[in-house]
Protein backbone atom coordinates (compact mmCIF):
# COMPACT_ATOMS: atom_id res chain seq x y z
CA UNK A 1 0.00 0.00 0.00
CA UNK A 2 2.83 2.36 0.85
CA UNK A 3 4.41 1.71 -2.56
CA UNK A 4 1.14 2.64 -4.28
CA UNK A 5 0.92 5.94 -2.35
CA UNK A 6 4.48 6.73 -3.29
CA UNK A 7 3.73 6.11 -6.97
CA UNK A 8 0.61 8.27 -6.82
CA UNK A 9 2.56 11.12 -5.19
CA UNK A 10 5.25 10.78 -7.85
CA UNK A 11 2.64 10.89 -10.59
CA UNK A 12 1.10 14.06 -9.10
CA UNK A 13 4.55 15.65 -8.87
CA UNK A 14 5.24 14.82 -12.51
CA UNK A 15 1.86 16.23 -13.58
CA UNK A 16 2.35 19.40 -11.53
CA UNK A 17 5.83 19.90 -12.98
CA UNK A 18 4.48 19.37 -16.48
CA UNK A 19 1.67 21.89 -15.87
CA UNK A 20 4.14 24.51 -14.66
CA UNK A 21 6.49 23.90 -17.59
CA UNK A 22 3.75 24.12 -20.22
CA UNK A 23 1.94 27.09 -18.68
CA UNK A 24 4.99 29.22 -18.02
CA UNK A 25 5.55 31.15 -14.86
CA UNK A 26 4.38 34.66 -15.51
CA UNK A 27 5.19 37.39 -13.01
CA UNK A 28 2.58 38.88 -10.71
CA UNK A 29 2.82 42.42 -9.39
CA UNK A 30 6.22 42.64 -7.68
CA UNK A 31 7.13 38.94 -8.00
CA UNK A 32 9.22 38.17 -11.08
CA UNK A 33 8.48 35.13 -13.19
CA UNK A 34 10.09 32.98 -15.83
CA UNK A 35 8.84 32.71 -19.41
CA UNK A 36 5.57 34.16 -20.67
CA UNK A 37 2.95 31.75 -21.90
CA UNK A 38 1.35 32.19 -25.30
CA UNK A 39 2.36 32.54 -28.92
CA UNK A 40 3.85 35.74 -30.26
CA UNK A 41 1.89 37.68 -32.85
CA UNK A 42 3.35 37.92 -36.30
CA UNK A 43 3.78 41.08 -38.30
CA UNK A 44 4.66 44.67 -37.50
CA UNK A 45 2.58 46.88 -35.21
CA UNK A 46 1.68 50.28 -36.64
CA UNK A 47 -0.58 51.47 -33.83
CA UNK A 48 0.11 50.70 -30.18
CA UNK A 49 -2.92 52.61 -28.89
CA UNK A 50 -4.58 49.31 -27.87
CA UNK A 51 -2.00 49.19 -25.05
CA UNK A 52 -3.65 52.20 -23.37
CA UNK A 53 -6.31 49.86 -21.96
CA UNK A 54 -3.71 47.72 -20.15
CA UNK A 55 -2.09 49.22 -17.06
CA UNK A 56 0.54 46.57 -16.32
CA UNK A 57 2.44 44.61 -18.92
CA UNK A 58 4.97 41.78 -18.76
CA UNK A 59 8.47 41.84 -20.19
CA UNK A 60 10.44 38.62 -20.66
CA UNK A 61 14.24 38.84 -20.93
CA UNK A 62 16.95 36.28 -21.62
CA UNK A 63 19.28 35.37 -18.80
CA UNK A 64 22.86 34.33 -19.39
CA UNK A 65 22.07 30.82 -18.09
CA UNK A 66 19.22 30.09 -20.51
CA UNK A 67 16.17 30.49 -18.28
CA UNK A 68 13.85 33.35 -19.15
CA UNK A 69 13.17 36.09 -16.59
CA UNK A 70 10.01 38.22 -16.68
CA UNK A 71 8.78 41.22 -14.74
CA UNK A 72 5.62 43.28 -14.44
CA UNK A 73 6.09 46.90 -15.50
CA UNK A 74 4.29 49.79 -17.15
CA UNK A 75 4.22 50.46 -20.86
CA UNK A 76 3.11 53.42 -22.94
CA UNK A 77 2.65 54.15 -26.62
CA UNK A 78 3.71 57.36 -28.34
CA UNK A 79 4.25 58.27 -31.96
CA UNK A 80 4.06 54.71 -33.29
CA UNK A 81 6.50 53.39 -30.68
CA UNK A 82 6.08 51.44 -27.46
CA UNK A 83 8.13 52.35 -24.39
CA UNK A 84 9.13 50.58 -21.17
CA UNK A 85 10.19 52.52 -18.04
CA UNK A 86 12.53 51.60 -15.23
CA UNK A 87 12.96 53.73 -12.09
CA UNK A 88 16.30 54.11 -10.34
CA UNK A 89 16.83 55.65 -6.91
CA UNK A 90 19.75 57.39 -5.22
CA UNK A 91 23.11 56.04 -6.29
CA UNK A 92 21.64 53.24 -8.39
CA UNK A 93 22.90 53.23 -11.95
CA UNK A 94 21.51 51.80 -15.14
CA UNK A 95 21.53 48.86 -15.74
CA UNK A 96 23.14 47.52 -12.56
CA UNK A 97 20.26 47.89 -10.10
CA UNK A 98 17.64 46.04 -12.17
CA UNK A 99 18.19 42.43 -13.17
CA UNK A 100 15.89 42.70 -16.18
CA UNK A 101 17.77 45.81 -17.37
CA UNK A 102 21.11 43.98 -17.13
CA UNK A 103 19.60 41.18 -19.21
CA UNK A 104 18.42 43.66 -21.88
CA UNK A 105 21.84 45.32 -22.10
CA UNK A 106 23.51 41.92 -22.51
CA UNK A 107 20.86 40.57 -24.93
CA UNK A 108 18.25 43.07 -26.20
CA UNK A 109 15.85 40.35 -27.42
CA UNK A 110 12.66 40.48 -25.35
CA UNK A 111 9.03 39.44 -25.41
CA UNK A 112 6.34 41.87 -24.29
CA UNK A 113 2.87 40.75 -23.21
CA UNK A 114 0.12 43.35 -23.35
CA UNK A 115 -3.18 41.88 -22.23
CA UNK A 116 -3.35 38.52 -24.02
CA UNK A 117 -1.09 39.57 -26.88
CA UNK A 118 2.64 38.74 -26.98
CA UNK A 119 5.16 40.57 -29.15
CA UNK A 120 8.78 39.64 -29.84
CA UNK A 121 11.40 42.24 -30.50
CA UNK A 122 14.28 44.15 -28.99
CA UNK A 123 14.54 46.83 -26.33
CA UNK A 124 17.07 49.61 -26.19
CA UNK A 125 17.81 52.64 -24.06
CA UNK A 126 16.32 55.94 -25.23
CA UNK A 127 19.19 58.43 -25.10
CA UNK A 128 17.81 61.19 -27.33
CA UNK A 129 16.39 63.91 -25.05
CA UNK A 130 13.55 64.80 -27.41
CA UNK A 131 12.38 61.21 -27.75
CA UNK A 132 12.79 60.69 -24.00
CA UNK A 133 10.62 63.74 -23.33
CA UNK A 134 7.88 62.57 -25.70
CA UNK A 135 7.90 59.08 -24.14
CA UNK A 136 7.84 60.56 -20.62
CA UNK A 137 4.82 62.65 -21.60
CA UNK A 138 3.03 59.47 -22.72
CA UNK A 139 3.78 57.92 -19.31
CA UNK A 140 2.54 61.04 -17.50
CA UNK A 141 -0.69 60.89 -19.48
CA UNK A 142 -1.29 57.17 -18.86
CA UNK A 143 0.10 56.99 -15.31
CA UNK A 144 -0.47 60.11 -13.18
CA UNK A 145 1.86 58.68 -10.52
CA UNK A 146 4.77 58.70 -13.02
CA UNK A 147 5.52 62.33 -12.14
CA UNK A 148 5.14 61.69 -8.41
CA UNK A 149 7.62 58.77 -8.37
CA UNK A 150 10.12 60.80 -10.38
CA UNK A 151 10.08 63.54 -7.72
CA UNK A 152 11.46 61.32 -4.98
CA UNK A 153 14.97 62.41 -3.94
CA UNK A 154 17.53 60.91 -6.29
CA UNK A 155 14.91 59.24 -8.51
CA UNK A 156 15.69 58.89 -12.21
CA UNK A 157 13.53 57.35 -14.91
CA UNK A 158 15.18 55.23 -17.57
CA UNK A 159 13.09 54.64 -20.69
CA UNK A 160 13.60 51.85 -23.20
CA UNK A 161 12.01 51.68 -26.66
CA UNK A 162 10.58 48.33 -27.72
CA UNK A 163 11.06 47.51 -31.40
CA UNK A 164 8.91 44.58 -32.56
CA UNK A 165 10.47 42.07 -34.88
CA UNK A 166 11.98 38.64 -35.09
CA UNK A 167 14.22 37.59 -32.21
CA UNK A 168 15.79 34.59 -33.95
Short mmCIF file of C-alpha atoms in Angstrom, two decimals, residues 6-163:
data_model
loop_
_atom_site.label_atom_id
_atom_site.label_comp_id
_atom_site.label_asym_id
_atom_site.label_seq_id
_atom_site.Cartn_x
_atom_site.Cartn_y
_atom_site.Cartn_z
CA UNK A 6 4.48 6.73 -3.29
CA UNK A 7 3.73 6.11 -6.97
CA UNK A 8 0.61 8.27 -6.82
CA UNK A 9 2.56 11.12 -5.19
CA UNK A 10 5.25 10.78 -7.85
CA UNK A 11 2.64 10.89 -10.59
CA UNK A 12 1.10 14.06 -9.10
CA UNK A 13 4.55 15.65 -8.87
CA UNK A 14 5.24 14.82 -12.51
CA UNK A 15 1.86 16.23 -13.58
CA UNK A 16 2.35 19.40 -11.53
CA UNK A 17 5.83 19.90 -12.98
CA UNK A 18 4.48 19.37 -16.48
CA UNK A 19 1.67 21.89 -15.87
CA UNK A 20 4.14 24.51 -14.66
CA UNK A 21 6.49 23.90 -17.59
CA UNK A 22 3.75 24.12 -20.22
CA UNK A 23 1.94 27.09 -18.68
CA UNK A 24 4.99 29.22 -18.02
CA UNK A 25 5.55 31.15 -14.86
CA UNK A 26 4.38 34.66 -15.51
CA UNK A 27 5.19 37.39 -13.01
CA UNK A 28 2.58 38.88 -10.71
CA UNK A 29 2.82 42.42 -9.39
CA UNK A 30 6.22 42.64 -7.68
CA UNK A 31 7.13 38.94 -8.00
CA UNK A 32 9.22 38.17 -11.08
CA UNK A 33 8.48 35.13 -13.19
CA UNK A 34 10.09 32.98 -15.83
CA UNK A 35 8.84 32.71 -19.41
CA UNK A 36 5.57 34.16 -20.67
CA UNK A 37 2.95 31.75 -21.90
CA UNK A 38 1.35 32.19 -25.30
CA UNK A 39 2.36 32.54 -28.92
CA UNK A 40 3.85 35.74 -30.26
CA UNK A 41 1.89 37.68 -32.85
CA UNK A 42 3.35 37.92 -36.30
CA UNK A 43 3.78 41.08 -38.30
CA UNK A 44 4.66 44.67 -37.50
CA UNK A 45 2.58 46.88 -35.21
CA UNK A 46 1.68 50.28 -36.64
CA UNK A 47 -0.58 51.47 -33.83
CA UNK A 48 0.11 50.70 -30.18
CA UNK A 49 -2.92 52.61 -28.89
CA UNK A 50 -4.58 49.31 -27.87
CA UNK A 51 -2.00 49.19 -25.05
CA UNK A 52 -3.65 52.20 -23.37
CA UNK A 53 -6.31 49.86 -21.96
CA UNK A 54 -3.71 47.72 -20.15
CA UNK A 55 -2.09 49.22 -17.06
CA UNK A 56 0.54 46.57 -16.32
CA UNK A 57 2.44 44.61 -18.92
CA UNK A 58 4.97 41.78 -18.76
CA UNK A 59 8.47 41.84 -20.19
CA UNK A 60 10.44 38.62 -20.66
CA UNK A 61 14.24 38.84 -20.93
CA UNK A 62 16.95 36.28 -21.62
CA UNK A 63 19.28 35.37 -18.80
CA UNK A 64 22.86 34.33 -19.39
CA UNK A 65 22.07 30.82 -18.09
CA UNK A 66 19.22 30.09 -20.51
CA UNK A 67 16.17 30.49 -18.28
CA UNK A 68 13.85 33.35 -19.15
CA UNK A 69 13.17 36.09 -16.59
CA UNK A 70 10.01 38.22 -16.68
CA UNK A 71 8.78 41.22 -14.74
CA UNK A 72 5.62 43.28 -14.44
CA UNK A 73 6.09 46.90 -15.50
CA UNK A 74 4.29 49.79 -17.15
CA UNK A 75 4.22 50.46 -20.86
CA UNK A 76 3.11 53.42 -22.94
CA UNK A 77 2.65 54.15 -26.62
CA UNK A 78 3.71 57.36 -28.34
CA UNK A 79 4.25 58.27 -31.96
CA UNK A 80 4.06 54.71 -33.29
CA UNK A 81 6.50 53.39 -30.68
CA UNK A 82 6.08 51.44 -27.46
CA UNK A 83 8.13 52.35 -24.39
CA UNK A 84 9.13 50.58 -21.17
CA UNK A 85 10.19 52.52 -18.04
CA UNK A 86 12.53 51.60 -15.23
CA UNK A 87 12.96 53.73 -12.09
CA UNK A 88 16.30 54.11 -10.34
CA UNK A 89 16.83 55.65 -6.91
CA UNK A 90 19.75 57.39 -5.22
CA UNK A 91 23.11 56.04 -6.29
CA UNK A 92 21.64 53.24 -8.39
CA UNK A 93 22.90 53.23 -11.95
CA UNK A 94 21.51 51.80 -15.14
CA UNK A 95 21.53 48.86 -15.74
CA UNK A 96 23.14 47.52 -12.56
CA UNK A 97 20.26 47.89 -10.10
CA UNK A 98 17.64 46.04 -12.17
CA UNK A 99 18.19 42.43 -13.17
CA UNK A 100 15.89 42.70 -16.18
CA UNK A 101 17.77 45.81 -17.37
CA UNK A 102 21.11 43.98 -17.13
CA UNK A 103 19.60 41.18 -19.21
CA UNK A 104 18.42 43.66 -21.88
CA UNK A 105 21.84 45.32 -22.10
CA UNK A 106 23.51 41.92 -22.51
CA UNK A 107 20.86 40.57 -24.93
CA UNK A 108 18.25 43.07 -26.20
CA UNK A 109 15.85 40.35 -27.42
CA UNK A 110 12.66 40.48 -25.35
CA UNK A 111 9.03 39.44 -25.41
CA UNK A 112 6.34 41.87 -24.29
CA UNK A 113 2.87 40.75 -23.21
CA UNK A 114 0.12 43.35 -23.35
CA UNK A 115 -3.18 41.88 -22.23
CA UNK A 116 -3.35 38.52 -24.02
CA UNK A 117 -1.09 39.57 -26.88
CA UNK A 118 2.64 38.74 -26.98
CA UNK A 119 5.16 40.57 -29.15
CA UNK A 120 8.78 39.64 -29.84
CA UNK A 121 11.40 42.24 -30.50
CA UNK A 122 14.28 44.15 -28.99
CA UNK A 123 14.54 46.83 -26.33
CA UNK A 124 17.07 49.61 -26.19
CA UNK A 125 17.81 52.64 -24.06
CA UNK A 126 16.32 55.94 -25.23
CA UNK A 127 19.19 58.43 -25.10
CA UNK A 128 17.81 61.19 -27.33
CA UNK A 129 16.39 63.91 -25.05
CA UNK A 130 13.55 64.80 -27.41
CA UNK A 131 12.38 61.21 -27.75
CA UNK A 132 12.79 60.69 -24.00
CA UNK A 133 10.62 63.74 -23.33
CA UNK A 134 7.88 62.57 -25.70
CA UNK A 135 7.90 59.08 -24.14
CA UNK A 136 7.84 60.56 -20.62
CA UNK A 137 4.82 62.65 -21.60
CA UNK A 138 3.03 59.47 -22.72
CA UNK A 139 3.78 57.92 -19.31
CA UNK A 140 2.54 61.04 -17.50
CA UNK A 141 -0.69 60.89 -19.48
CA UNK A 142 -1.29 57.17 -18.86
CA UNK A 143 0.10 56.99 -15.31
CA UNK A 144 -0.47 60.11 -13.18
CA UNK A 145 1.86 58.68 -10.52
CA UNK A 146 4.77 58.70 -13.02
CA UNK A 147 5.52 62.33 -12.14
CA UNK A 148 5.14 61.69 -8.41
CA UNK A 149 7.62 58.77 -8.37
CA UNK A 150 10.12 60.80 -10.38
CA UNK A 151 10.08 63.54 -7.72
CA UNK A 152 11.46 61.32 -4.98
CA UNK A 153 14.97 62.41 -3.94
CA UNK A 154 17.53 60.91 -6.29
CA UNK A 155 14.91 59.24 -8.51
CA UNK A 156 15.69 58.89 -12.21
CA UNK A 157 13.53 57.35 -14.91
CA UNK A 158 15.18 55.23 -17.57
CA UNK A 159 13.09 54.64 -20.69
CA UNK A 160 13.60 51.85 -23.20
CA UNK A 161 12.01 51.68 -26.66
CA UNK A 162 10.58 48.33 -27.72
CA UNK A 163 11.06 47.51 -31.40
#
